[in-house]
Amino acid sequence: MIVFVGAGPGAPDLITVRGAELLARADQVIYAGSLVNAELLRNCKAGCEIFNSAKMTLEEVLAAMQSCEAKGGLCVRLHTGDPSLYGAIREQMSALDELGIAYEICPGVSSFSAAAAALHAEYTPPAVSQSLIITRLAGRTAVPEKENIPSFAAHGASMVIFLSAGQLPELQRQLLEGGYAPETPTAIVYKASWPEEKVFRCPLSQLAATGAREGIDHFALICVGGFLGAEAERSKLYDPDFSTAFRQAGSEKKG
Ligand code: SAH
């Protein structure tokens, strides 16, 4: 059995309880060494075989998984954050399907959640934005043309941009081109939840200059939108005049 496990954003105690239990039971761990906190590997049992996938090809990863499977072992494929985002798990799952090897996925806390926590922010404050766009600039991996940054920026919604910290001038240009105002609140969150975590806030027009000044060119998320501003409105959820499935309007004193 292979289990794709979300390691969480960095802090070793931000893996799920299920993920930690799987790691402790694993006979083999293949971890994404470029971003996963190696401290998590301390939970592995003695004799657990450990591979760093940053130094491996897909074929080598699959060969390791197959050898573990042949011995009847449990292989944990440890991906940073949540495996469903930019984790390249799909190609591994397709290959496992072809090989007839069973697998499961254990979700994780994505770095975009850890970034919101670092920022003390809610991505979806009423009247500001009710949508979160998660995207990236094209790098060595292409992005479908219809998903270009200016077209997303035109919505003015909350946005989190992955894998783009090395291209901040281009990112700033495209976000402005799409229609975010130059003063739109923006934040760079570097290594969210790690001891080295750093948060830099600036107006969108200063994004590239801020990144250059602080030397940020990798391992960061860029968060953009009015959700980072002061504007706020009460939600309906806790409004005394608004009924929900759990609470009748005007029933403040009842349990
Ligand atoms: N599956 C991961 C994302 C992998 S892509 C997740 O759910 O978070 C790798 C990119 O994610 C990095 O280039 C960076 O943009 C972002 N990232 C991952 N961990 C991060 C962290 N702790 N702080 C800030 N950005 C992070």
PDB file of N, CA and C and ligand atoms in Angstrom, residues 6-11 34-36 79-88 108-115 135-136 160-166 188-194 197-198 217-222, ligand 1:
ATOM      1  N   GLY A   6      -0.016  14.463   3.073  1.00  0.00           N
ATOM      2  CA  GLY A   6       0.294  15.882   3.131  1.00  0.00           C
ATOM      3  C   GLY A   6       1.082  16.165   4.399  1.00  0.00           C
ATOM      4  N   ALA A   7       2.289  16.699   4.244  1.00  0.00           N
ATOM      5  CA  ALA A   7       3.166  16.931   5.397  1.00  0.00           C
ATOM      6  C   ALA A   7       2.788  18.206   6.149  1.00  0.00           C
ATOM      7  N   GLY A   8       1.926  19.028   5.539  1.00  0.00           N
ATOM      8  CA  GLY A   8       1.663  20.343   6.125  1.00  0.00           C
ATOM      9  C   GLY A   8       2.692  21.346   5.633  1.00  0.00           C
ATOM     10  N   PRO A   9       2.545  22.590   6.064  1.00  0.00           N
ATOM     11  CA  PRO A   9       3.337  23.678   5.480  1.00  0.00           C
ATOM     12  C   PRO A   9       4.778  23.776   5.989  1.00  0.00           C
ATOM     13  N   GLY A  10       5.100  23.083   7.055  1.00  0.00           N
ATOM     14  CA  GLY A  10       6.477  23.179   7.560  1.00  0.00           C
ATOM     15  C   GLY A  10       6.580  22.807   9.024  1.00  0.00           C
ATOM     16  N   ALA A  11       5.867  23.521   9.897  1.00  0.00           N
ATOM     17  CA  ALA A  11       5.931  23.191  11.330  1.00  0.00           C
ATOM     18  C   ALA A  11       5.579  21.706  11.492  1.00  0.00           C
ATOM     19  N   SER A  34      12.888  19.157  -0.983  1.00  0.00           N
ATOM     20  CA  SER A  34      13.093  20.586  -1.190  1.00  0.00           C
ATOM     21  C   SER A  34      12.202  21.420  -0.275  1.00  0.00           C
ATOM     22  N   LEU A  35      11.054  20.902   0.148  1.00  0.00           N
ATOM     23  CA  LEU A  35      10.105  21.712   0.924  1.00  0.00           C
ATOM     24  C   LEU A  35       9.613  21.067   2.215  1.00  0.00           C
ATOM     25  N   VAL A  36       9.674  19.746   2.305  1.00  0.00           N
ATOM     26  CA  VAL A  36       9.171  19.077   3.515  1.00  0.00           C
ATOM     27  C   VAL A  36      10.189  19.241   4.647  1.00  0.00           C
ATOM     28  N   HIS A  79       4.357  14.595   0.722  1.00  0.00           N
ATOM     29  CA  HIS A  79       4.368  15.820  -0.082  1.00  0.00           C
ATOM     30  C   HIS A  79       4.140  17.033   0.802  1.00  0.00           C
ATOM     31  N   THR A  80       4.687  18.168   0.416  1.00  0.00           N
ATOM     32  CA  THR A  80       4.517  19.371   1.223  1.00  0.00           C
ATOM     33  C   THR A  80       3.073  19.884   1.167  1.00  0.00           C
ATOM     34  N   GLY A  81       2.652  20.522   2.235  1.00  0.00           N
ATOM     35  CA  GLY A  81       1.314  21.118   2.276  1.00  0.00           C
ATOM     36  C   GLY A  81       0.245  20.058   2.083  1.00  0.00           C
ATOM     37  N   ASP A  82      -0.667  20.317   1.165  1.00  0.00           N
ATOM     38  CA  ASP A  82      -1.668  19.326   0.769  1.00  0.00           C
ATOM     39  C   ASP A  82      -1.262  18.762  -0.589  1.00  0.00           C
ATOM     40  N   PRO A  83      -1.327  17.444  -0.749  1.00  0.00           N
ATOM     41  CA  PRO A  83      -0.835  16.857  -2.005  1.00  0.00           C
ATOM     42  C   PRO A  83      -1.640  17.267  -3.234  1.00  0.00           C
ATOM     43  N   SER A  84      -2.837  17.800  -3.052  1.00  0.00           N
ATOM     44  CA  SER A  84      -3.677  18.098  -4.220  1.00  0.00           C
ATOM     45  C   SER A  84      -3.248  19.355  -4.962  1.00  0.00           C
ATOM     46  N   LEU A  85      -2.342  20.127  -4.367  1.00  0.00           N
ATOM     47  CA  LEU A  85      -1.920  21.373  -5.020  1.00  0.00           C
ATOM     48  C   LEU A  85      -0.454  21.288  -5.432  1.00  0.00           C
ATOM     49  N   TYR A  86      -0.193  21.375  -6.717  1.00  0.00           N
ATOM     50  CA  TYR A  86       1.171  21.422  -7.266  1.00  0.00           C
ATOM     51  C   TYR A  86       2.057  20.305  -6.687  1.00  0.00           C
ATOM     52  N   GLY A  87       1.459  19.136  -6.490  1.00  0.00           N
ATOM     53  CA  GLY A  87       2.205  18.044  -5.874  1.00  0.00           C
ATOM     54  C   GLY A  87       2.684  17.005  -6.869  1.00  0.00           C
ATOM     55  N   ALA A  88       2.247  17.118  -8.122  1.00  0.00           N
ATOM     56  CA  ALA A  88       2.601  16.124  -9.153  1.00  0.00           C
ATOM     57  C   ALA A  88       2.254  14.716  -8.696  1.00  0.00           C
ATOM     58  N   GLY A 108      -3.469  17.277   3.769  1.00  0.00           N
ATOM     59  CA  GLY A 108      -2.600  18.037   4.668  1.00  0.00           C
ATOM     60  C   GLY A 108      -3.011  19.500   4.720  1.00  0.00           C
ATOM     61  N   VAL A 109      -2.405  20.234   5.621  1.00  0.00           N
ATOM     62  CA  VAL A 109      -2.649  21.678   5.722  1.00  0.00           C
ATOM     63  C   VAL A 109      -1.809  22.359   4.649  1.00  0.00           C
ATOM     64  N   SER A 110      -2.469  23.005   3.714  1.00  0.00           N
ATOM     65  CA  SER A 110      -1.725  23.659   2.642  1.00  0.00           C
ATOM     66  C   SER A 110      -1.042  24.924   3.149  1.00  0.00           C
ATOM     67  N   SER A 111      -0.016  25.337   2.422  1.00  0.00           N
ATOM     68  CA  SER A 111       0.693  26.565   2.809  1.00  0.00           C
ATOM     69  C   SER A 111      -0.201  27.798   2.668  1.00  0.00           C
ATOM     70  N   PHE A 112      -1.251  27.730   1.820  1.00  0.00           N
ATOM     71  CA  PHE A 112      -2.089  28.930   1.731  1.00  0.00           C
ATOM     72  C   PHE A 112      -2.896  29.122   3.014  1.00  0.00           C
ATOM     73  N   SER A 113      -3.193  28.025   3.710  1.00  0.00           N
ATOM     74  CA  SER A 113      -3.853  28.143   5.012  1.00  0.00           C
ATOM     75  C   SER A 113      -2.869  28.675   6.053  1.00  0.00           C
ATOM     76  N   ALA A 114      -1.646  28.182   6.011  1.00  0.00           N
ATOM     77  CA  ALA A 114      -0.638  28.664   6.963  1.00  0.00           C
ATOM     78  C   ALA A 114      -0.325  30.139   6.723  1.00  0.00           C
ATOM     79  N   ALA A 115      -0.393  30.574   5.457  1.00  0.00           N
ATOM     80  CA  ALA A 115      -0.136  31.985   5.153  1.00  0.00           C
ATOM     81  C   ALA A 115      -1.233  32.864   5.751  1.00  0.00           C
ATOM     82  N   THR A 135      -3.389  30.283  -7.843  1.00  0.00           N
ATOM     83  CA  THR A 135      -2.785  30.111  -9.164  1.00  0.00           C
ATOM     84  C   THR A 135      -1.276  30.318  -9.083  1.00  0.00           C
ATOM     85  N   ARG A 136      -0.640  30.396 -10.230  1.00  0.00           N
ATOM     86  CA  ARG A 136       0.799  30.567 -10.323  1.00  0.00           C
ATOM     87  C   ARG A 136       1.131  31.229 -11.643  1.00  0.00           C
ATOM     88  N   VAL A 160      -4.093  33.963  -4.061  1.00  0.00           N
ATOM     89  CA  VAL A 160      -2.829  33.455  -3.527  1.00  0.00           C
ATOM     90  C   VAL A 160      -2.038  32.881  -4.686  1.00  0.00           C
ATOM     91  N   ILE A 161      -0.812  33.351  -4.831  1.00  0.00           N
ATOM     92  CA  ILE A 161      -0.006  32.916  -5.970  1.00  0.00           C
ATOM     93  C   ILE A 161       1.163  32.073  -5.468  1.00  0.00           C
ATOM     94  N   PHE A 162       1.188  30.832  -5.922  1.00  0.00           N
ATOM     95  CA  PHE A 162       2.240  29.873  -5.578  1.00  0.00           C
ATOM     96  C   PHE A 162       3.378  29.981  -6.604  1.00  0.00           C
ATOM     97  N   LEU A 163       4.524  29.431  -6.258  1.00  0.00           N
ATOM     98  CA  LEU A 163       5.596  29.102  -7.203  1.00  0.00           C
ATOM     99  C   LEU A 163       6.032  30.271  -8.089  1.00  0.00           C
ATOM    100  N   SER A 164       5.890  31.481  -7.595  1.00  0.00           N
ATOM    101  CA  SER A 164       6.164  32.642  -8.436  1.00  0.00           C
ATOM    102  C   SER A 164       7.047  33.687  -7.754  1.00  0.00           C
ATOM    103  N   ALA A 165       7.591  33.360  -6.599  1.00  0.00           N
ATOM    104  CA  ALA A 165       8.362  34.347  -5.837  1.00  0.00           C
ATOM    105  C   ALA A 165       9.637  34.774  -6.563  1.00  0.00           C
ATOM    106  N   GLY A 166      10.073  33.965  -7.539  1.00  0.00           N
ATOM    107  CA  GLY A 166      11.261  34.332  -8.298  1.00  0.00           C
ATOM    108  C   GLY A 166      10.968  35.264  -9.463  1.00  0.00           C
ATOM    109  N   ILE A 188       3.808  39.224   1.104  1.00  0.00           N
ATOM    110  CA  ILE A 188       4.697  38.105   0.781  1.00  0.00           C
ATOM    111  C   ILE A 188       4.831  37.297   2.071  1.00  0.00           C
ATOM    112  N   VAL A 189       4.496  36.011   2.010  1.00  0.00           N
ATOM    113  CA  VAL A 189       4.659  35.168   3.200  1.00  0.00           C
ATOM    114  C   VAL A 189       5.728  34.125   2.884  1.00  0.00           C
ATOM    115  N   TYR A 190       6.867  34.256   3.561  1.00  0.00           N
ATOM    116  CA  TYR A 190       8.022  33.394   3.340  1.00  0.00           C
ATOM    117  C   TYR A 190       8.034  32.298   4.411  1.00  0.00           C
ATOM    118  N   LYS A 191       8.131  31.060   3.994  1.00  0.00           N
ATOM    119  CA  LYS A 191       8.242  29.902   4.898  1.00  0.00           C
ATOM    120  C   LYS A 191       7.200  29.930   6.015  1.00  0.00           C
ATOM    121  N   ALA A 192       5.946  30.053   5.616  1.00  0.00           N
ATOM    122  CA  ALA A 192       4.852  30.076   6.600  1.00  0.00           C
ATOM    123  C   ALA A 192       4.945  28.878   7.538  1.00  0.00           C
ATOM    124  N   SER A 193       4.850  29.144   8.817  1.00  0.00           N
ATOM    125  CA  SER A 193       4.830  28.165   9.920  1.00  0.00           C
ATOM    126  C   SER A 193       6.213  27.595  10.273  1.00  0.00           C
ATOM    127  N   TRP A 194       7.258  27.936   9.502  1.00  0.00           N
ATOM    128  CA  TRP A 194       8.617  27.523   9.856  1.00  0.00           C
ATOM    129  C   TRP A 194       9.174  28.530  10.880  1.00  0.00           C
ATOM    130  N   GLU A 197       9.804  31.899   9.392  1.00  0.00           N
ATOM    131  CA  GLU A 197       8.670  32.593   8.749  1.00  0.00           C
ATOM    132  C   GLU A 197       8.859  34.115   8.751  1.00  0.00           C
ATOM    133  N   LYS A 198       8.544  34.726   7.610  1.00  0.00           N
ATOM    134  CA  LYS A 198       8.580  36.190   7.520  1.00  0.00           C
ATOM    135  C   LYS A 198       7.389  36.665   6.708  1.00  0.00           C
ATOM    136  N   ASP A 217      13.087  35.199  -3.087  1.00  0.00           N
ATOM    137  CA  ASP A 217      12.953  34.735  -4.474  1.00  0.00           C
ATOM    138  C   ASP A 217      12.498  33.280  -4.563  1.00  0.00           C
ATOM    139  N   HIS A 218      12.158  32.684  -3.437  1.00  0.00           N
ATOM    140  CA  HIS A 218      11.638  31.317  -3.448  1.00  0.00           C
ATOM    141  C   HIS A 218      10.922  31.062  -2.127  1.00  0.00           C
ATOM    142  N   PHE A 219      10.249  29.913  -2.034  1.00  0.00           N
ATOM    143  CA  PHE A 219       9.624  29.445  -0.787  1.00  0.00           C
ATOM    144  C   PHE A 219       8.684  30.492  -0.181  1.00  0.00           C
ATOM    145  N   ALA A 220       7.909  31.134  -1.031  1.00  0.00           N
ATOM    146  CA  ALA A 220       7.002  32.165  -0.529  1.00  0.00           C
ATOM    147  C   ALA A 220       5.703  32.146  -1.309  1.00  0.00           C
ATOM    148  N   LEU A 221       4.663  32.620  -0.650  1.00  0.00           N
ATOM    149  CA  LEU A 221       3.376  32.829  -1.308  1.00  0.00           C
ATOM    150  C   LEU A 221       3.142  34.323  -1.405  1.00  0.00           C
ATOM    151  N   ILE A 222       2.470  34.723  -2.472  1.00  0.00           N
ATOM    152  CA  ILE A 222       2.082  36.116  -2.632  1.00  0.00           C
ATOM    153  C   ILE A 222       0.560  36.172  -2.462  1.00  0.00           C
TER     154      ILE A 222
HETATM  155  N1  SAH B   1       1.315  21.269  -2.015  1.00  0.00           N
HETATM  156  C1  SAH B   1       1.917  22.474  -1.490  1.00  0.00           C
HETATM  157  C2  SAH B   1       2.441  23.381  -2.576  1.00  0.00           C
HETATM  158  C3  SAH B   1       3.624  22.806  -3.349  1.00  0.00           C
HETATM  159  S1  SAH B   1       4.231  23.877  -4.569  1.00  0.00           S
HETATM  160  C4  SAH B   1       0.920  23.188  -0.565  1.00  0.00           C
HETATM  161  O1  SAH B   1      -0.226  22.733  -0.442  1.00  0.00           O
HETATM  162  O2  SAH B   1       1.304  24.174   0.067  1.00  0.00           O
HETATM  163  C5  SAH B   1       5.557  24.661  -3.754  1.00  0.00           C
HETATM  164  C6  SAH B   1       5.271  26.130  -3.536  1.00  0.00           C
HETATM  165  O3  SAH B   1       4.354  26.250  -2.459  1.00  0.00           O
HETATM  166  C7  SAH B   1       6.452  26.976  -3.143  1.00  0.00           C
HETATM  167  O4  SAH B   1       7.140  27.436  -4.272  1.00  0.00           O
HETATM  168  C8  SAH B   1       5.805  28.121  -2.412  1.00  0.00           C
HETATM  169  O5  SAH B   1       5.237  29.032  -3.326  1.00  0.00           O
HETATM  170  C9  SAH B   1       4.654  27.409  -1.724  1.00  0.00           C
HETATM  171  N2  SAH B   1       4.957  27.001  -0.341  1.00  0.00           N
HETATM  172  C10 SAH B   1       5.023  25.737   0.138  1.00  0.00           C
HETATM  173  N3  SAH B   1       5.218  25.759   1.465  1.00  0.00           N
HETATM  174  C11 SAH B   1       5.272  27.056   1.839  1.00  0.00           C
HETATM  175  C12 SAH B   1       5.416  27.729   3.085  1.00  0.00           C
HETATM  176  N4  SAH B   1       5.549  27.066   4.224  1.00  0.00           N
HETATM  177  N5  SAH B   1       5.407  29.085   3.071  1.00  0.00           N
HETATM  178  C13 SAH B   1       5.249  29.785   1.931  1.00  0.00           C
HETATM  179  N6  SAH B   1       5.106  29.198   0.719  1.00  0.00           N
HETATM  180  C14 SAH B   1       5.109  27.859   0.677  1.00  0.00           C
END
